[in-house]
Amino acid sequence: MNVPAKRLALFAAALAVVLSTGTAHADRAPEWSGAWSASPQAPSTGFAPNWSEQGFDGETIRQVVRVSAGGSAVRVRLSNEYGKAPLKVAGATIARTVKGADVKDVRPLTFGGKPSTTIAAGRRVATDAARLRVKPFESVAVTLYLSGRTGPATFHAQGYATTYRADGDHRADRDGAAFMDTTVSWYYLTDVEVDGGPPARNAVVTLGDSITDGFGSTTDANNRFSDELAEHLKRPVLNQGIGGNRVLTDSAWYGERALDRLRRDVLSKPDVGTLFVLEGINDIGFSDWAGEATAVPRTRVSAAQLIEGHRALIERAHAKGIKVVGATLLPYKGSQYFTARGERVRDALNTWIRTSGAYDAVVDFDKIMADPADPDQINPAYDSGDKLHPGDAGYRVMAEAVDPCILG
């Protein structure tokens, strides 16, 4: 081979690396940062009709998420953590969304250079980088073709975003006409990450229950607390809320307790500098409430036990160099599981959060969200209607109450 031909071959090889890794920098590996995330859950009937228990068979699912960080390339993470059998992903794509299930700029997602993969039961996998430049607060659609019977699916119950399903292989479709069925849950998809250059450790993870998850917000409007917080802070925010979740007690429906899922849902995420904790109201409410069978076991918790749980969360995050911000629990008088005993526990926990100095910083949602006429009740202007969860206006007020200076 003569010299010009050799140089041409080397250039072609370098170009191939650029195209295959999805980055414009062939001389470095991608530097991943979290842009969107959701905590995986075991299959269950859930809060609304979903497909987790039946799974999929020869179907395509298209899932729309809004990223809170931008970059020159993207990859996604898929989880079969709660599957009972290997999961065959026959093909996958990522694209920009247009409207509903319509998309544009479709890019294939590969797995170690291959168009398909099999994820063992209990395992997770990341795709290769895809060459798709995305901007903060842009919506992307991740489409998975599941050619065989999956069995029950690892999912996230409360997505508050429409997920679409079609029979057959429609992973590359730009037109969404084939996607006739919908739910508001996410399946297998746990993360979207971007190649955004050297990590700045500026991502914020919000750890909590349904209030963090976004219950009461408008579906497809991206008005969850985490969405509003990302817009307010102008930095990546990863939502690790699970409806019904507790600090101290596991649940088949509501996920492992926060103490146990901290490593997976917070400490393992790239580029995290701050953890924002708002959790404990379900520990309190489910202690005395017999109205929800999925709340078992009903372990009656004390303020002292919850305080120790919060201390453990703080200590484990601090050990990884992560700053921890605590939020007081919102008023809940009038909600279905309010009790006088529970209110005393909430008051004691909130007093400790405010005054102990254990958290690096505190946001006092108890005071911010209270009804001026009755401080034990959520302000009606912020209530979604159940006297427990904020609506869109409430989540916006919560986010705006967070001073960017406290996050470092």
Short mmCIF file of C-alpha atoms in Angstrom, two decimals:
data_model
loop_
_atom_site.label_atom_id
_atom_site.label_comp_id
_atom_site.label_asym_id
_atom_site.label_seq_id
_atom_site.Cartn_x
_atom_site.Cartn_y
_atom_site.Cartn_z
CA MET A 1 0.00 0.00 0.00
CA ASN A 2 1.46 3.41 -0.93
CA VAL A 3 1.53 6.28 1.60
CA PRO A 4 -1.55 8.21 0.33
CA ALA A 5 -3.57 4.98 0.33
CA LYS A 6 -2.39 4.16 3.85
CA ARG A 7 -3.39 7.63 5.07
CA LEU A 8 -6.79 7.22 3.42
CA ALA A 9 -7.26 3.89 5.17
CA LEU A 10 -6.33 5.40 8.54
CA PHE A 11 -8.77 8.26 7.97
CA ALA A 12 -11.53 5.82 7.09
CA ALA A 13 -10.83 3.83 10.24
CA ALA A 14 -10.96 6.97 12.40
CA LEU A 15 -14.23 8.01 10.75
CA ALA A 16 -15.66 4.59 11.47
CA VAL A 17 -14.84 5.05 15.15
CA VAL A 18 -16.59 8.41 15.18
CA LEU A 19 -19.71 7.00 13.56
CA SER A 20 -19.85 3.87 15.66
CA THR A 21 -19.32 5.61 19.01
CA GLY A 22 -21.52 8.57 18.18
CA THR A 23 -18.97 11.14 19.28
CA ALA A 24 -17.11 13.71 17.28
CA HIS A 25 -13.95 13.02 19.30
CA ALA A 26 -12.30 9.85 18.08
CA ASP A 27 -9.37 10.39 20.45
CA ARG A 28 -11.40 10.01 23.65
CA ALA A 29 -14.04 7.80 25.12
CA PRO A 30 -17.48 9.33 25.74
CA GLU A 31 -17.87 11.06 29.11
CA TRP A 32 -21.36 10.19 30.26
CA SER A 33 -23.71 12.28 32.36
CA GLY A 34 -27.26 11.48 33.38
CA ALA A 35 -29.96 13.32 31.45
CA TRP A 36 -33.09 11.37 32.44
CA SER A 37 -33.80 8.52 34.82
CA ALA A 38 -36.57 6.46 36.42
CA SER A 39 -36.38 3.86 39.18
CA PRO A 40 -37.21 0.29 38.09
CA GLN A 41 -40.00 -1.58 39.87
CA ALA A 42 -41.29 -5.14 40.02
CA PRO A 43 -44.32 -5.94 37.82
CA SER A 44 -47.62 -5.12 39.53
CA THR A 45 -51.19 -4.06 38.87
CA GLY A 46 -50.00 -0.57 39.68
CA PHE A 47 -51.97 2.65 40.03
CA ALA A 48 -53.33 2.63 36.49
CA PRO A 49 -53.72 0.00 33.73
CA ASN A 50 -50.31 -1.14 32.52
CA TRP A 51 -48.60 -3.99 30.67
CA SER A 52 -46.03 -5.04 33.26
CA GLU A 53 -47.63 -8.29 34.43
CA GLN A 54 -48.49 -9.59 30.96
CA GLY A 55 -45.27 -8.36 29.33
CA PHE A 56 -44.83 -8.30 25.56
CA ASP A 57 -44.79 -10.71 22.63
CA GLY A 58 -43.79 -9.63 19.11
CA GLU A 59 -44.48 -6.00 19.91
CA THR A 60 -42.78 -2.60 19.73
CA ILE A 61 -42.95 -0.06 22.55
CA ARG A 62 -42.13 3.61 22.07
CA GLN A 63 -41.35 5.65 25.19
CA VAL A 64 -41.06 9.42 25.24
CA VAL A 65 -38.87 11.12 27.85
CA ARG A 66 -37.57 14.66 28.27
CA VAL A 67 -33.87 15.02 28.99
CA SER A 68 -32.59 17.71 31.35
CA ALA A 69 -29.05 17.78 29.91
CA GLY A 70 -27.68 18.00 26.38
CA GLY A 71 -24.77 16.41 24.60
CA SER A 72 -23.23 15.31 21.33
CA ALA A 73 -24.23 11.65 21.68
CA VAL A 74 -26.65 9.57 23.71
CA ARG A 75 -26.99 6.09 25.13
CA VAL A 76 -29.70 4.38 27.14
CA ARG A 77 -29.78 1.83 29.94
CA LEU A 78 -32.27 -1.02 30.05
CA SER A 79 -33.12 -3.19 33.05
CA ASN A 80 -34.39 -6.75 33.37
CA GLU A 81 -33.88 -6.55 37.13
CA TYR A 82 -37.27 -8.04 38.00
CA GLY A 83 -37.57 -10.38 35.04
CA LYS A 84 -37.79 -14.14 35.58
CA ALA A 85 -36.22 -15.05 32.23
CA PRO A 86 -33.70 -13.59 29.76
CA LEU A 87 -35.05 -10.58 27.86
CA LYS A 88 -34.43 -10.54 24.10
CA VAL A 89 -34.32 -7.01 22.68
CA ALA A 90 -34.45 -7.63 18.93
CA GLY A 91 -33.78 -4.03 18.03
CA ALA A 92 -33.91 -0.48 19.38
CA THR A 93 -33.81 3.12 18.18
CA ILE A 94 -33.69 6.61 19.60
CA ALA A 95 -35.16 9.66 17.90
CA ARG A 96 -36.40 13.17 18.45
CA THR A 97 -40.10 13.39 19.12
CA VAL A 98 -42.47 15.38 16.96
CA LYS A 99 -45.93 14.80 18.44
CA GLY A 100 -47.41 11.79 20.14
CA ALA A 101 -45.69 8.71 18.71
CA ASP A 102 -44.39 10.58 15.63
CA VAL A 103 -40.61 11.00 15.56
CA LYS A 104 -37.77 12.28 13.38
CA ASP A 105 -34.00 11.79 13.12
CA VAL A 106 -34.20 8.09 13.97
CA ARG A 107 -30.90 6.51 15.06
CA PRO A 108 -30.30 2.80 15.68
CA LEU A 109 -29.17 1.73 19.12
CA THR A 110 -26.61 -1.05 19.25
CA PHE A 111 -25.20 -3.31 21.95
CA GLY A 112 -21.50 -3.97 21.65
CA GLY A 113 -21.80 -3.21 17.95
CA LYS A 114 -24.71 -5.60 17.46
CA PRO A 115 -28.32 -4.62 16.66
CA SER A 116 -29.83 -6.86 19.34
CA THR A 117 -29.07 -8.16 22.81
CA THR A 118 -30.30 -10.54 25.47
CA ILE A 119 -30.42 -9.25 29.04
CA ALA A 120 -30.19 -11.96 31.68
CA ALA A 121 -32.78 -12.00 34.45
CA GLY A 122 -31.74 -9.63 37.20
CA ARG A 123 -29.28 -7.74 35.00
CA ARG A 124 -28.98 -4.40 33.22
CA VAL A 125 -27.29 -3.26 30.03
CA ALA A 126 -26.18 -0.01 28.39
CA THR A 127 -26.32 0.59 24.67
CA ASP A 128 -23.45 1.89 22.60
CA ALA A 129 -23.31 5.62 21.94
CA ALA A 130 -25.67 6.89 19.25
CA ARG A 131 -24.81 9.92 17.20
CA LEU A 132 -27.72 12.19 18.10
CA ARG A 133 -27.03 15.66 19.42
CA VAL A 134 -29.67 16.65 21.98
CA LYS A 135 -30.42 19.86 23.83
CA PRO A 136 -31.53 20.30 27.44
CA PHE A 137 -35.31 19.94 27.81
CA GLU A 138 -35.68 18.23 24.45
CA SER A 139 -37.89 15.13 24.25
CA VAL A 140 -36.59 11.91 22.75
CA ALA A 141 -38.31 8.61 22.01
CA VAL A 142 -36.69 5.28 22.82
CA THR A 143 -38.26 2.46 20.82
CA LEU A 144 -37.75 -1.23 21.63
CA TYR A 145 -38.75 -4.17 19.44
CA LEU A 146 -39.43 -7.24 21.57
CA SER A 147 -39.76 -10.09 19.10
CA GLY A 148 -40.53 -12.91 21.53
CA ARG A 149 -42.54 -13.45 24.68
CA THR A 150 -40.92 -11.45 27.49
CA GLY A 151 -42.86 -12.57 30.54
CA PRO A 152 -43.59 -9.98 33.25
CA ALA A 153 -41.71 -6.74 32.65
CA THR A 154 -39.52 -4.57 34.84
CA PHE A 155 -41.20 -1.18 34.70
CA HIS A 156 -41.80 2.18 36.37
CA ALA A 157 -45.46 2.52 37.26
CA GLN A 158 -46.04 6.25 37.49
CA GLY A 159 -44.52 7.71 34.36
CA TYR A 160 -47.04 10.50 33.78
CA ALA A 161 -46.03 10.25 30.14
CA THR A 162 -47.68 8.30 27.34
CA THR A 163 -45.98 5.08 26.25
CA TYR A 164 -47.09 3.57 22.93
CA ARG A 165 -47.37 -0.07 21.77
CA ALA A 166 -47.66 -1.60 18.29
CA ASP A 167 -47.85 -5.15 16.98
CA GLY A 168 -44.77 -6.23 15.03
CA ASP A 169 -41.53 -4.42 14.32
CA HIS A 170 -41.99 -0.65 14.10
CA ARG A 171 -38.76 0.50 15.71
CA ALA A 172 -37.75 2.60 12.67
CA ASP A 173 -41.20 4.08 11.95
CA ARG A 174 -41.30 7.85 11.86
CA ASP A 175 -45.06 7.88 11.60
CA GLY A 176 -46.71 6.81 14.84
CA ALA A 177 -49.86 5.44 13.20
CA ALA A 178 -49.06 1.81 14.12
CA PHE A 179 -48.88 2.61 17.84
CA MET A 180 -52.50 2.14 18.78
CA ASP A 181 -52.24 1.16 22.47
CA THR A 182 -51.04 3.38 25.31
CA THR A 183 -50.25 3.42 29.02
CA VAL A 184 -48.58 5.96 31.32
CA SER A 185 -45.80 3.67 32.58
CA TRP A 186 -42.23 3.06 31.38
CA TYR A 187 -40.87 -0.43 30.59
CA TYR A 188 -37.26 -1.63 30.91
CA LEU A 189 -35.95 1.93 30.31
CA THR A 190 -34.12 3.35 33.34
CA ASP A 191 -31.66 5.96 32.01
CA VAL A 192 -30.81 8.24 29.14
CA GLU A 193 -27.23 9.51 29.31
CA VAL A 194 -25.44 12.10 27.20
CA ASP A 195 -21.83 12.62 26.22
CA GLY A 196 -21.48 16.15 27.52
CA GLY A 197 -17.74 16.51 27.96
CA PRO A 198 -15.79 16.36 31.24
CA PRO A 199 -18.09 15.62 34.19
CA ALA A 200 -18.92 18.62 36.34
CA ARG A 201 -20.65 16.68 39.17
CA ASN A 202 -23.56 19.08 38.82
CA ALA A 203 -26.40 16.57 38.46
CA VAL A 204 -29.08 16.52 41.16
CA VAL A 205 -30.91 13.31 42.10
CA THR A 206 -34.32 13.66 43.73
CA LEU A 207 -35.03 10.65 45.95
CA GLY A 208 -38.53 10.16 47.27
CA ASP A 209 -42.06 8.83 46.89
CA SER A 210 -45.06 9.82 44.77
CA ILE A 211 -44.57 13.54 45.40
CA THR A 212 -41.10 13.26 43.91
CA ASP A 213 -42.40 10.91 41.22
CA GLY A 214 -44.94 13.53 40.10
CA PHE A 215 -48.34 12.22 41.20
CA GLY A 216 -50.96 14.89 40.50
CA SER A 217 -49.03 16.51 37.64
CA THR A 218 -50.51 16.68 34.15
CA THR A 219 -49.64 13.70 31.94
CA ASP A 220 -47.23 14.57 29.09
CA ALA A 221 -46.78 18.15 30.38
CA ASN A 222 -43.45 17.56 32.20
CA ASN A 223 -44.62 19.46 35.27
CA ARG A 224 -43.29 17.07 37.91
CA PHE A 225 -41.22 18.55 40.74
CA SER A 226 -38.04 17.22 39.07
CA ASP A 227 -38.95 18.85 35.74
CA GLU A 228 -39.69 22.18 37.37
CA LEU A 229 -36.51 21.94 39.44
CA ALA A 230 -34.35 21.28 36.36
CA GLU A 231 -35.85 24.29 34.61
CA HIS A 232 -35.37 26.45 37.71
CA LEU A 233 -31.77 25.38 38.33
CA LYS A 234 -30.73 25.04 34.66
CA ARG A 235 -28.92 21.82 35.50
CA PRO A 236 -29.58 18.07 35.16
CA VAL A 237 -32.10 16.60 37.58
CA LEU A 238 -32.69 12.84 37.77
CA ASN A 239 -36.04 11.73 39.21
CA GLN A 240 -35.74 8.71 41.50
CA GLY A 241 -39.18 8.87 43.04
CA ILE A 242 -41.40 5.80 43.39
CA GLY A 243 -45.05 6.20 44.31
CA GLY A 244 -45.71 4.68 47.73
CA ASN A 245 -42.03 4.26 48.54
CA ARG A 246 -40.81 4.33 52.15
CA VAL A 247 -37.54 5.03 53.91
CA LEU A 248 -37.59 1.97 56.16
CA THR A 249 -39.89 -0.69 54.65
CA ASP A 250 -39.86 -2.66 51.41
CA SER A 251 -43.04 -3.17 49.38
CA ALA A 252 -43.93 -5.47 46.48
CA TRP A 253 -45.74 -2.56 44.79
CA TYR A 254 -43.81 0.43 46.00
CA GLY A 255 -40.23 -0.74 45.64
CA GLU A 256 -37.37 -1.49 47.97
CA ARG A 257 -36.98 0.92 50.84
CA ALA A 258 -34.95 4.05 50.14
CA LEU A 259 -32.07 2.81 52.29
CA ASP A 260 -31.67 -0.24 50.04
CA ARG A 261 -32.21 1.38 46.66
CA LEU A 262 -29.90 4.30 47.36
CA ARG A 263 -26.88 2.57 45.80
CA ARG A 264 -28.67 1.65 42.56
CA ASP A 265 -30.79 4.78 42.16
CA VAL A 266 -28.37 7.46 43.37
CA LEU A 267 -24.80 6.42 44.07
CA SER A 268 -24.36 4.56 40.76
CA LYS A 269 -25.46 7.50 38.60
CA PRO A 270 -22.75 9.45 36.74
CA ASP A 271 -21.93 13.08 37.47
CA VAL A 272 -24.06 13.37 40.64
CA GLY A 273 -23.10 16.18 42.99
CA THR A 274 -26.27 16.64 45.05
CA LEU A 275 -28.93 14.35 46.51
CA PHE A 276 -32.31 15.90 47.32
CA VAL A 277 -34.31 13.84 49.84
CA LEU A 278 -38.08 14.17 50.35
CA GLU A 279 -39.35 10.95 51.90
CA GLY A 280 -41.08 9.54 54.96
CA ILE A 281 -44.76 10.43 54.63
CA ASN A 282 -45.66 6.88 53.53
CA ASP A 283 -43.75 5.38 56.47
CA ILE A 284 -45.99 7.53 58.65
CA GLY A 285 -49.27 7.15 56.78
CA PHE A 286 -49.08 3.41 56.13
CA SER A 287 -48.30 2.79 59.82
CA ASP A 288 -51.93 3.31 60.81
CA TRP A 289 -53.90 2.87 57.58
CA ALA A 290 -55.76 -0.33 56.82
CA GLY A 291 -57.27 0.97 53.61
CA GLU A 292 -54.60 -0.17 51.15
CA ALA A 293 -53.66 -3.84 50.90
CA THR A 294 -50.51 -3.04 48.94
CA ALA A 295 -49.12 -1.09 51.90
CA VAL A 296 -48.19 -4.29 53.79
CA PRO A 297 -46.18 -4.82 55.88
CA ARG A 298 -47.64 -2.09 58.08
CA THR A 299 -44.72 -1.48 60.38
CA ARG A 300 -45.59 1.32 62.80
CA VAL A 301 -42.63 3.68 62.76
CA SER A 302 -41.56 6.33 65.23
CA ALA A 303 -39.91 9.68 64.60
CA ALA A 304 -36.70 8.29 66.10
CA GLN A 305 -36.65 5.42 63.60
CA LEU A 306 -37.25 7.76 60.66
CA ILE A 307 -34.51 10.08 61.89
CA GLU A 308 -32.06 7.17 61.97
CA GLY A 309 -33.11 6.25 58.44
CA HIS A 310 -32.47 9.78 57.22
CA ARG A 311 -29.10 9.82 58.99
CA ALA A 312 -28.11 6.62 57.19
CA LEU A 313 -29.06 8.10 53.79
CA ILE A 314 -26.97 11.19 54.54
CA GLU A 315 -23.95 9.22 55.74
CA ARG A 316 -23.91 6.91 52.72
CA ALA A 317 -24.18 9.79 50.27
CA HIS A 318 -21.50 11.78 52.10
CA ALA A 319 -19.17 8.78 51.87
CA LYS A 320 -19.36 9.19 48.07
CA GLY A 321 -18.71 12.92 48.23
CA ILE A 322 -22.32 13.85 47.47
CA LYS A 323 -23.93 16.87 49.09
CA VAL A 324 -27.33 16.10 50.64
CA VAL A 325 -30.28 18.49 50.83
CA GLY A 326 -33.24 17.55 53.02
CA ALA A 327 -36.83 18.69 52.59
CA THR A 328 -39.44 18.76 55.32
CA LEU A 329 -42.55 16.65 54.73
CA LEU A 330 -45.54 18.47 53.28
CA PRO A 331 -48.78 18.96 55.27
CA TYR A 332 -51.20 16.05 54.81
CA LYS A 333 -54.20 16.72 57.03
CA GLY A 334 -57.41 15.58 55.32
CA SER A 335 -55.67 12.92 53.22
CA GLN A 336 -56.91 9.36 53.35
CA TYR A 337 -54.23 8.15 55.78
CA PHE A 338 -53.95 11.16 58.10
CA THR A 339 -54.01 10.46 61.84
CA ALA A 340 -53.24 12.53 64.91
CA ARG A 341 -50.42 10.15 65.85
CA GLY A 342 -48.97 10.41 62.36
CA GLU A 343 -49.07 14.19 62.54
CA ARG A 344 -47.02 14.11 65.73
CA VAL A 345 -44.42 11.93 64.01
CA ARG A 346 -44.33 14.24 60.99
CA ASP A 347 -43.86 17.30 63.20
CA ALA A 348 -41.01 15.64 65.10
CA LEU A 349 -39.23 14.53 61.94
CA ASN A 350 -39.63 17.97 60.35
CA THR A 351 -38.24 19.65 63.47
CA TRP A 352 -35.18 17.40 63.30
CA ILE A 353 -34.68 18.08 59.57
CA ARG A 354 -34.82 21.84 60.21
CA THR A 355 -32.65 22.02 63.33
CA SER A 356 -30.27 19.06 63.57
CA GLY A 357 -27.70 20.26 61.06
CA ALA A 358 -27.43 16.72 59.71
CA TYR A 359 -28.37 17.84 56.19
CA ASP A 360 -26.04 20.13 54.29
CA ALA A 361 -29.02 22.35 53.51
CA VAL A 362 -32.77 22.29 54.10
CA VAL A 363 -35.82 23.35 52.08
CA ASP A 364 -38.88 23.81 54.28
CA PHE A 365 -41.74 22.51 52.13
CA ASP A 366 -43.87 22.09 55.27
CA LYS A 367 -44.08 25.87 55.65
CA ILE A 368 -43.97 26.75 51.97
CA MET A 369 -46.88 24.48 51.02
CA ALA A 370 -49.07 25.02 54.11
CA ASP A 371 -52.55 26.51 54.04
CA PRO A 372 -52.33 29.88 55.89
CA ALA A 373 -55.68 29.09 57.50
CA ASP A 374 -54.57 25.65 58.72
CA PRO A 375 -50.80 24.93 58.65
CA ASP A 376 -51.40 21.17 58.99
CA GLN A 377 -53.15 21.14 55.60
CA ILE A 378 -51.75 21.73 52.11
CA ASN A 379 -52.60 25.09 50.56
CA PRO A 380 -55.68 24.54 48.34
CA ALA A 381 -54.00 26.57 45.59
CA TYR A 382 -51.25 23.95 45.39
CA ASP A 383 -53.33 20.80 46.03
CA SER A 384 -53.98 18.25 43.27
CA GLY A 385 -57.25 17.42 45.01
CA ASP A 386 -56.37 14.67 47.51
CA LYS A 387 -54.87 16.90 50.23
CA LEU A 388 -51.57 15.05 49.93
CA HIS A 389 -50.05 15.58 46.48
CA PRO A 390 -49.40 18.94 44.84
CA GLY A 391 -50.68 19.71 41.37
CA ASP A 392 -48.77 21.49 38.62
CA ALA A 393 -48.86 24.85 40.43
CA GLY A 394 -47.66 23.26 43.65
CA TYR A 395 -44.70 21.53 42.02
CA ARG A 396 -43.69 24.82 40.43
CA VAL A 397 -43.77 26.59 43.81
CA MET A 398 -41.70 23.80 45.37
CA ALA A 399 -39.02 24.05 42.69
CA GLU A 400 -38.85 27.83 42.87
CA ALA A 401 -38.30 27.59 46.62
CA VAL A 402 -34.97 25.82 46.09
CA ASP A 403 -32.15 28.36 46.20
CA PRO A 404 -29.51 27.29 43.64
CA CYS A 405 -26.81 28.47 46.06
CA ILE A 406 -27.53 25.64 48.50
CA LEU A 407 -26.61 23.03 45.89
CA GLY A 408 -23.05 24.18 45.42
#
